Amino acid sequence: MSAEATNPVSAAEAAVTDTGVRRRGRARLELRRIGRAALLGATAGPAPRDRLPDAISHVAEAHRAHHPEADLSVLRRAYVLAESSHRGQFRKSGEPYITHPLAVTLILAELGAETVTLTASLLHDTVEDTEVTLDQVRREFGDEVAYLVDGVTKVEKIDYGAAAEPETFRKMLVATGDDVRVMSIKLADRLHNMRTLGVMRPEKQARIAKVTRDVLIPLAERLGVQALKTELEDLVFAILHPEEYETTRALIAEATGAGSPDALATVAEHVGTVLREADIAAEVLVRPRHFVSVHRVRLKRGELRGCDFGRLLVLVAEDADCYAVLGELHTCFTPLISEFKDFIAAPKFNLYQSLHTAIAAPDGAVAEVLIRTHRMHKVAEAGVVALGSPHGTAPDQTEPVEGPEAAEDGERTDPTRPGWLARLLDWQESAPDPDTFWSSLRADLAEDHEITVFRADAGTLGLPAGSTCVDAAYAQHGDAAHTCLGARVNGRLAPLSTVLADGDTVQLLLAQDSHSGPSPQWLDHARTPAARIAITAWLQAHPEAAAQPAAAPRPPLSVAADRSSGAELHADLDGAPPAPVRPAGCCTPVPPDTITGFRVRGGSVTAHRTGCPAVDVMRRLGRAAVPVRWGDAAHCRVTLVAESFGRPGLLADLTEAIATAGAEVVSATVEPPNEQRVRHTYTLQLTDAAELPNLMRAMRDVPGVYDVGRTHRL
């Protein structure tokens, strides 16, 4: 890991004081003091076995605050190995190198990480930067610690060259798929390096900040580690946007300076009074916004008011208390309904749960309010770090696991694995080269919202917001989605380009022909890396399909045959001379349909199905209905419309199905494809009208055909 020093953004660091997990009164440690303690410990000999070295005592204190019964002996052994192996190494600021793993471990300890994570954090640079081997770590500390250390160890640049950074992240993400603690250590490592980036050249600072912005911050968001994410955002903000950062810093300093009225504190006091009168036990805190949050609010609202520099945080004991607090606030204050969000009933994909609302105080000030339980607050700040080992309850875990993280067999499960991380691990296997992986990873992480859609088989798919049916097809079927013909969204036919919304139900329709494949236009609709990589790979393997030009509009294809008469029809004309009767082409009635006749020009009679729209039109025009009836003959003529997805050989398959059912094609029309959908119209002669249902069923069974119906048009 890179070891930088001297903080160029101390103002941002000083402003970010409310991490939500750091205990009141414990200031951030002075790294130079830790460095001196480490140096003194190295010269004074090993510490007695009954206590930890002074340099790690702060880590032990923070760890015991979350895990009072934790066994600290393993931390002592890890520190001794780390300090002795890094002895003689210095950061660019001149501090002993051991200050870096100590600071990273302290960050994780304050977030509530368990002992195994802290042990691996102390050793996370030993295999990469010292003579310590992975086997040695495994022998002394076990397989779990060795796995975590290996997960955060960079690949050798001499082996990968310019691809070393992408391949390091690929390796780290694959390891994270089995144990999210790997990424927890990486995030804490990057946070400390960002805090101490000042001795680097400006261009290198910018490069590291951009990677942090594009990759590490989105990963912190997805893992729910808000305490790390917000500080990383501020540090990146100070480096990449120094002018905006200075403007924001000045606004915060002015609003929070001595003598400035504290509007939020006044609202917090009023809220506390309301909740006490309602006999609701709650802790009401003022939660300052971090720099980037203030900057975003300023861009959204323009001029900032006192309440815009923070939010109220209401902490309660139980889920039901959250809704009780919400009811009291909406009763005693004027709520802004547009600002209400319920992330308790519908948690975010990164485990976040809270009620969000906004209220207007009597003086007109509008304050945003977060309502959550103490447990929700811990998870909101520390995310997966607070969950400990994904493979089982940690030995030093003092509280039982509750909620969705607890598996039926009592083991802890990793709640992030089924969602975004599973998708990422799937598509990264198909990324052909580091550049594709690196660009796809950044694009995937740039999608900061997720939707859930329901599959026709009762399963669910987690997809980035903005995903289309193409993305859903590849998420559900993998490479088999190459044969996708279309989809039904919420029961209605939809093109593959349809953008899905949260809660939609999607049924993907696949062709039975395994030789069909995606068109180049699918890339215009694919948002997820999995879909784009799979489509691109198929098109590269089938250049003839990729080079095929888009189909030009063509006139309808018509096939005509003998137009023999249909079933016998008779009209009762009240003594008038007999007149020829024929079925109407708009609804093509067949026995035993209920029919109604109307005279037309030339003296003939046209028979319509009773429900045909033309019947209502005739009656509105004052045309008298003529009684008509079927004769004894069973043969009839009918016009059917087949709605289908275009594919090679479809017309031949439909014609074969019609012939097999014993029907004769009188005429056929195929309209030009529209969004991959094709409309076939057949006029057919049947020897027995009773066979019509079987014929329609046989046509629907043709792959690619999703509906067959009789004509019903004016």
PDB file of C-alpha atoms in Angstrom, residues 106-301:
ATOM      1  CA  LEU A 106      -7.826   2.369  14.523  1.00  0.00           C
ATOM      2  CA  ILE A 107     -10.306   3.477  11.847  1.00  0.00           C
ATOM      3  CA  LEU A 108     -11.775  -0.025  11.673  1.00  0.00           C
ATOM      4  CA  ALA A 109     -11.761  -0.425  15.453  1.00  0.00           C
ATOM      5  CA  GLU A 110     -13.810   2.764  15.869  1.00  0.00           C
ATOM      6  CA  LEU A 111     -16.300   1.415  13.322  1.00  0.00           C
ATOM      7  CA  GLY A 112     -16.759  -1.726  15.418  1.00  0.00           C
ATOM      8  CA  ALA A 113     -14.796  -4.273  13.366  1.00  0.00           C
ATOM      9  CA  GLU A 114     -14.159  -7.607  15.094  1.00  0.00           C
ATOM     10  CA  THR A 115     -10.760  -8.964  16.088  1.00  0.00           C
ATOM     11  CA  VAL A 116     -10.002 -10.926  12.913  1.00  0.00           C
ATOM     12  CA  THR A 117     -10.436  -7.810  10.770  1.00  0.00           C
ATOM     13  CA  LEU A 118      -8.201  -5.749  13.053  1.00  0.00           C
ATOM     14  CA  THR A 119      -5.536  -8.453  13.061  1.00  0.00           C
ATOM     15  CA  ALA A 120      -5.481  -8.552   9.262  1.00  0.00           C
ATOM     16  CA  SER A 121      -5.469  -4.755   9.143  1.00  0.00           C
ATOM     17  CA  LEU A 122      -2.312  -4.584  11.264  1.00  0.00           C
ATOM     18  CA  LEU A 123      -0.652  -7.052   8.887  1.00  0.00           C
ATOM     19  CA  HIS A 124      -2.158  -5.831   5.607  1.00  0.00           C
ATOM     20  CA  ASP A 125       1.140  -4.466   4.218  1.00  0.00           C
ATOM     21  CA  THR A 126       3.543  -7.075   5.595  1.00  0.00           C
ATOM     22  CA  VAL A 127       3.331  -9.558   2.719  1.00  0.00           C
ATOM     23  CA  GLU A 128       3.516  -6.783   0.132  1.00  0.00           C
ATOM     24  CA  ASP A 129       6.306  -4.654   1.636  1.00  0.00           C
ATOM     25  CA  THR A 130       8.366  -6.907   3.937  1.00  0.00           C
ATOM     26  CA  GLU A 131       9.944 -10.346   4.063  1.00  0.00           C
ATOM     27  CA  VAL A 132       6.916 -11.839   5.828  1.00  0.00           C
ATOM     28  CA  THR A 133       5.241 -14.512   3.696  1.00  0.00           C
ATOM     29  CA  LEU A 134       1.582 -15.428   3.411  1.00  0.00           C
ATOM     30  CA  ASP A 135       2.334 -18.893   4.714  1.00  0.00           C
ATOM     31  CA  GLN A 136       3.897 -17.357   7.816  1.00  0.00           C
ATOM     32  CA  VAL A 137       0.769 -15.264   8.406  1.00  0.00           C
ATOM     33  CA  ARG A 138      -1.370 -18.368   7.936  1.00  0.00           C
ATOM     34  CA  ARG A 139       0.670 -20.427  10.400  1.00  0.00           C
ATOM     35  CA  GLU A 140       0.617 -17.760  13.110  1.00  0.00           C
ATOM     36  CA  PHE A 141      -2.882 -16.270  12.680  1.00  0.00           C
ATOM     37  CA  GLY A 142      -4.999 -18.759  10.740  1.00  0.00           C
ATOM     38  CA  ASP A 143      -6.662 -19.044   7.342  1.00  0.00           C
ATOM     39  CA  GLU A 144      -9.130 -16.170   7.810  1.00  0.00           C
ATOM     40  CA  VAL A 145      -6.468 -13.579   8.546  1.00  0.00           C
ATOM     41  CA  ALA A 146      -4.266 -14.908   5.717  1.00  0.00           C
ATOM     42  CA  TYR A 147      -7.191 -14.675   3.267  1.00  0.00           C
ATOM     43  CA  LEU A 148      -7.876 -11.051   4.211  1.00  0.00           C
ATOM     44  CA  VAL A 149      -4.210 -10.076   3.968  1.00  0.00           C
ATOM     45  CA  ASP A 150      -3.875 -11.772   0.586  1.00  0.00           C
ATOM     46  CA  GLY A 151      -7.074 -10.072  -0.626  1.00  0.00           C
ATOM     47  CA  VAL A 152      -5.678  -6.566  -0.094  1.00  0.00           C
ATOM     48  CA  THR A 153      -2.146  -7.362  -1.311  1.00  0.00           C
ATOM     49  CA  LYS A 154      -1.362  -5.769  -4.675  1.00  0.00           C
ATOM     50  CA  VAL A 155      -0.325  -7.868  -7.662  1.00  0.00           C
ATOM     51  CA  GLU A 156       3.265  -7.484  -8.766  1.00  0.00           C
ATOM     52  CA  LYS A 157       3.714  -4.555 -11.155  1.00  0.00           C
ATOM     53  CA  ILE A 158       6.642  -6.358 -12.743  1.00  0.00           C
ATOM     54  CA  ASP A 159       4.212  -9.078 -13.873  1.00  0.00           C
ATOM     55  CA  TYR A 160       1.271  -6.909 -14.964  1.00  0.00           C
ATOM     56  CA  GLY A 161       2.833  -3.587 -15.981  1.00  0.00           C
ATOM     57  CA  ALA A 162       0.233  -0.906 -16.658  1.00  0.00           C
ATOM     58  CA  ALA A 163      -2.547  -3.425 -15.906  1.00  0.00           C
ATOM     59  CA  ALA A 164      -1.401  -3.828 -12.292  1.00  0.00           C
ATOM     60  CA  GLU A 165      -3.967  -1.421 -10.818  1.00  0.00           C
ATOM     61  CA  PRO A 166      -7.024  -2.881 -12.633  1.00  0.00           C
ATOM     62  CA  GLU A 167      -5.895  -6.421 -11.901  1.00  0.00           C
ATOM     63  CA  THR A 168      -5.308  -5.551  -8.237  1.00  0.00           C
ATOM     64  CA  PHE A 169      -8.882  -4.313  -7.975  1.00  0.00           C
ATOM     65  CA  ARG A 170     -10.158  -7.371  -9.830  1.00  0.00           C
ATOM     66  CA  LYS A 171      -8.314  -9.628  -7.373  1.00  0.00           C
ATOM     67  CA  MET A 172      -9.615  -7.611  -4.439  1.00  0.00           C
ATOM     68  CA  LEU A 173     -13.220  -7.713  -5.645  1.00  0.00           C
ATOM     69  CA  VAL A 174     -13.104 -11.459  -6.215  1.00  0.00           C
ATOM     70  CA  ALA A 175     -11.806 -11.868  -2.668  1.00  0.00           C
ATOM     71  CA  THR A 176     -14.546  -9.521  -1.437  1.00  0.00           C
ATOM     72  CA  GLY A 177     -17.099 -11.859  -3.017  1.00  0.00           C
ATOM     73  CA  ASP A 178     -16.162 -14.441  -0.390  1.00  0.00           C
ATOM     74  CA  ASP A 179     -15.461 -12.037   2.463  1.00  0.00           C
ATOM     75  CA  VAL A 180     -16.504  -8.368   2.453  1.00  0.00           C
ATOM     76  CA  ARG A 181     -13.956  -7.622   5.173  1.00  0.00           C
ATOM     77  CA  VAL A 182     -11.338  -7.472   2.409  1.00  0.00           C
ATOM     78  CA  MET A 183     -12.932  -4.322   1.043  1.00  0.00           C
ATOM     79  CA  SER A 184     -13.415  -2.912   4.540  1.00  0.00           C
ATOM     80  CA  ILE A 185      -9.652  -2.983   5.068  1.00  0.00           C
ATOM     81  CA  LYS A 186      -9.024  -1.480   1.639  1.00  0.00           C
ATOM     82  CA  LEU A 187     -11.427   1.394   2.300  1.00  0.00           C
ATOM     83  CA  ALA A 188      -9.820   2.204   5.638  1.00  0.00           C
ATOM     84  CA  ASP A 189      -6.374   1.986   4.004  1.00  0.00           C
ATOM     85  CA  ARG A 190      -7.410   4.425   1.281  1.00  0.00           C
ATOM     86  CA  LEU A 191      -8.963   6.797   3.826  1.00  0.00           C
ATOM     87  CA  HIS A 192      -5.720   7.070   5.770  1.00  0.00           C
ATOM     88  CA  ASN A 193      -3.701   7.536   2.583  1.00  0.00           C
ATOM     89  CA  MET A 194      -6.115  10.263   1.460  1.00  0.00           C
ATOM     90  CA  ARG A 195      -5.759  11.973   4.849  1.00  0.00           C
ATOM     91  CA  THR A 196      -1.981  12.020   4.384  1.00  0.00           C
ATOM     92  CA  LEU A 197      -1.565  12.771   0.694  1.00  0.00           C
ATOM     93  CA  GLY A 198       0.184  16.128   0.957  1.00  0.00           C
ATOM     94  CA  VAL A 199       3.760  15.147   0.085  1.00  0.00           C
ATOM     95  CA  MET A 200       2.722  13.757  -3.303  1.00  0.00           C
ATOM     96  CA  ARG A 201       3.015  15.737  -6.508  1.00  0.00           C
ATOM     97  CA  PRO A 202      -0.258  17.501  -7.427  1.00  0.00           C
ATOM     98  CA  GLU A 203      -0.760  15.324 -10.512  1.00  0.00           C
ATOM     99  CA  LYS A 204      -0.403  12.140  -8.454  1.00  0.00           C
ATOM    100  CA  GLN A 205      -2.766  13.507  -5.829  1.00  0.00           C
ATOM    101  CA  ALA A 206      -5.322  14.132  -8.586  1.00  0.00           C
ATOM    102  CA  ARG A 207      -4.860  10.628 -10.048  1.00  0.00           C
ATOM    103  CA  ILE A 208      -5.361   8.936  -6.679  1.00  0.00           C
ATOM    104  CA  ALA A 209      -8.326  11.182  -5.903  1.00  0.00           C
ATOM    105  CA  LYS A 210     -10.018  10.292  -9.213  1.00  0.00           C
ATOM    106  CA  VAL A 211      -9.665   6.558  -8.608  1.00  0.00           C
ATOM    107  CA  THR A 212     -11.029   7.097  -5.102  1.00  0.00           C
ATOM    108  CA  ARG A 213     -13.976   9.043  -6.519  1.00  0.00           C
ATOM    109  CA  ASP A 214     -14.756   6.568  -9.303  1.00  0.00           C
ATOM    110  CA  VAL A 215     -14.174   3.266  -7.502  1.00  0.00           C
ATOM    111  CA  LEU A 216     -13.614   3.421  -3.733  1.00  0.00           C
ATOM    112  CA  ILE A 217     -16.366   5.888  -2.807  1.00  0.00           C
ATOM    113  CA  PRO A 218     -19.067   3.975  -4.747  1.00  0.00           C
ATOM    114  CA  LEU A 219     -17.856   0.749  -3.123  1.00  0.00           C
ATOM    115  CA  ALA A 220     -18.099   2.368   0.315  1.00  0.00           C
ATOM    116  CA  GLU A 221     -21.639   3.439  -0.570  1.00  0.00           C
ATOM    117  CA  ARG A 222     -22.606  -0.067  -1.665  1.00  0.00           C
ATOM    118  CA  LEU A 223     -21.125  -1.596   1.460  1.00  0.00           C
ATOM    119  CA  GLY A 224     -23.035   0.933   3.564  1.00  0.00           C
ATOM    120  CA  VAL A 225     -19.931   2.358   5.267  1.00  0.00           C
ATOM    121  CA  GLN A 226     -21.167   5.934   5.348  1.00  0.00           C
ATOM    122  CA  ALA A 227     -18.583   7.054   7.911  1.00  0.00           C
ATOM    123  CA  LEU A 228     -15.775   6.260   5.472  1.00  0.00           C
ATOM    124  CA  LYS A 229     -17.657   7.338   2.368  1.00  0.00           C
ATOM    125  CA  THR A 230     -18.455  10.848   3.579  1.00  0.00           C
ATOM    126  CA  GLU A 231     -14.902  11.614   4.688  1.00  0.00           C
ATOM    127  CA  LEU A 232     -13.479  10.217   1.457  1.00  0.00           C
ATOM    128  CA  GLU A 233     -15.870  12.481  -0.469  1.00  0.00           C
ATOM    129  CA  ASP A 234     -14.666  15.542   1.393  1.00  0.00           C
ATOM    130  CA  LEU A 235     -10.992  14.699   0.897  1.00  0.00           C
ATOM    131  CA  VAL A 236     -11.521  14.110  -2.831  1.00  0.00           C
ATOM    132  CA  PHE A 237     -13.570  17.318  -3.040  1.00  0.00           C
ATOM    133  CA  ALA A 238     -10.686  19.328  -1.556  1.00  0.00           C
ATOM    134  CA  ILE A 239      -8.194  17.951  -4.096  1.00  0.00           C
ATOM    135  CA  LEU A 240     -10.238  17.911  -7.302  1.00  0.00           C
ATOM    136  CA  HIS A 241     -12.345  21.044  -6.682  1.00  0.00           C
ATOM    137  CA  PRO A 242     -10.261  23.342  -4.462  1.00  0.00           C
ATOM    138  CA  GLU A 243     -12.191  26.523  -5.293  1.00  0.00           C
ATOM    139  CA  GLU A 244     -15.610  25.025  -4.537  1.00  0.00           C
ATOM    140  CA  TYR A 245     -14.141  23.437  -1.439  1.00  0.00           C
ATOM    141  CA  GLU A 246     -12.862  26.779  -0.149  1.00  0.00           C
ATOM    142  CA  THR A 247     -16.219  28.427  -0.836  1.00  0.00           C
ATOM    143  CA  THR A 248     -18.023  25.677   1.066  1.00  0.00           C
ATOM    144  CA  ARG A 249     -15.510  25.811   3.914  1.00  0.00           C
ATOM    145  CA  ALA A 250     -16.070  29.552   4.261  1.00  0.00           C
ATOM    146  CA  LEU A 251     -19.867  29.100   4.320  1.00  0.00           C
ATOM    147  CA  ILE A 252     -19.637  26.442   7.021  1.00  0.00           C
ATOM    148  CA  ALA A 253     -17.212  28.530   9.064  1.00  0.00           C
ATOM    149  CA  GLU A 254     -19.529  31.540   8.868  1.00  0.00           C
ATOM    150  CA  ALA A 255     -22.635  29.516   9.761  1.00  0.00           C
ATOM    151  CA  THR A 256     -21.030  27.676  12.683  1.00  0.00           C
ATOM    152  CA  GLY A 257     -18.790  30.430  13.991  1.00  0.00           C
ATOM    153  CA  ALA A 258     -19.051  32.016  17.398  1.00  0.00           C
ATOM    154  CA  GLY A 259     -22.076  34.273  17.706  1.00  0.00           C
ATOM    155  CA  SER A 260     -23.969  32.645  14.812  1.00  0.00           C
ATOM    156  CA  PRO A 261     -27.505  31.536  15.734  1.00  0.00           C
ATOM    157  CA  ASP A 262     -27.913  27.762  15.808  1.00  0.00           C
ATOM    158  CA  ALA A 263     -31.276  27.282  14.097  1.00  0.00           C
ATOM    159  CA  LEU A 264     -31.064  23.489  14.182  1.00  0.00           C
ATOM    160  CA  ALA A 265     -30.375  23.403  17.903  1.00  0.00           C
ATOM    161  CA  THR A 266     -33.562  25.403  18.483  1.00  0.00           C
ATOM    162  CA  VAL A 267     -35.610  23.001  16.346  1.00  0.00           C
ATOM    163  CA  ALA A 268     -33.952  20.018  18.061  1.00  0.00           C
ATOM    164  CA  GLU A 269     -34.974  21.355  21.474  1.00  0.00           C
ATOM    165  CA  HIS A 270     -38.560  21.810  20.286  1.00  0.00           C
ATOM    166  CA  VAL A 271     -38.623  18.284  18.814  1.00  0.00           C
ATOM    167  CA  GLY A 272     -37.229  16.850  22.045  1.00  0.00           C
ATOM    168  CA  THR A 273     -39.981  18.580  24.042  1.00  0.00           C
ATOM    169  CA  VAL A 274     -42.694  17.195  21.746  1.00  0.00           C
ATOM    170  CA  LEU A 275     -41.373  13.643  22.065  1.00  0.00           C
ATOM    171  CA  ARG A 276     -41.042  13.853  25.847  1.00  0.00           C
ATOM    172  CA  GLU A 277     -44.634  15.069  26.138  1.00  0.00           C
ATOM    173  CA  ALA A 278     -45.677  12.101  23.964  1.00  0.00           C
ATOM    174  CA  ASP A 279     -43.764   9.796  26.351  1.00  0.00           C
ATOM    175  CA  ILE A 280     -41.443   8.560  23.573  1.00  0.00           C
ATOM    176  CA  ALA A 281     -37.917   7.795  24.725  1.00  0.00           C
ATOM    177  CA  ALA A 282     -35.680   9.267  22.053  1.00  0.00           C
ATOM    178  CA  GLU A 283     -32.307  10.920  21.650  1.00  0.00           C
ATOM    179  CA  VAL A 284     -32.382  14.027  19.428  1.00  0.00           C
ATOM    180  CA  LEU A 285     -29.040  15.043  17.942  1.00  0.00           C
ATOM    181  CA  VAL A 286     -27.896  17.753  15.544  1.00  0.00           C
ATOM    182  CA  ARG A 287     -25.954  16.071  12.757  1.00  0.00           C
ATOM    183  CA  PRO A 288     -23.782  18.526  10.763  1.00  0.00           C
ATOM    184  CA  ARG A 289     -23.581  17.965   7.032  1.00  0.00           C
ATOM    185  CA  HIS A 290     -20.197  17.145   5.591  1.00  0.00           C
ATOM    186  CA  PHE A 291     -18.613  19.432   2.999  1.00  0.00           C
ATOM    187  CA  VAL A 292     -19.872  17.676  -0.137  1.00  0.00           C
ATOM    188  CA  SER A 293     -23.401  17.477   1.263  1.00  0.00           C
ATOM    189  CA  VAL A 294     -23.430  21.240   1.955  1.00  0.00           C
ATOM    190  CA  HIS A 295     -22.114  21.873  -1.565  1.00  0.00           C
ATOM    191  CA  ARG A 296     -24.903  19.753  -3.089  1.00  0.00           C
ATOM    192  CA  VAL A 297     -27.579  21.494  -1.043  1.00  0.00           C
ATOM    193  CA  ARG A 298     -26.222  24.879  -2.144  1.00  0.00           C
ATOM    194  CA  LEU A 299     -26.405  23.842  -5.801  1.00  0.00           C
ATOM    195  CA  LYS A 300     -29.958  22.587  -5.288  1.00  0.00           C
ATOM    196  CA  ARG A 301     -31.402  25.416  -3.200  1.00  0.00           C
TER     197      ARG A 301
END
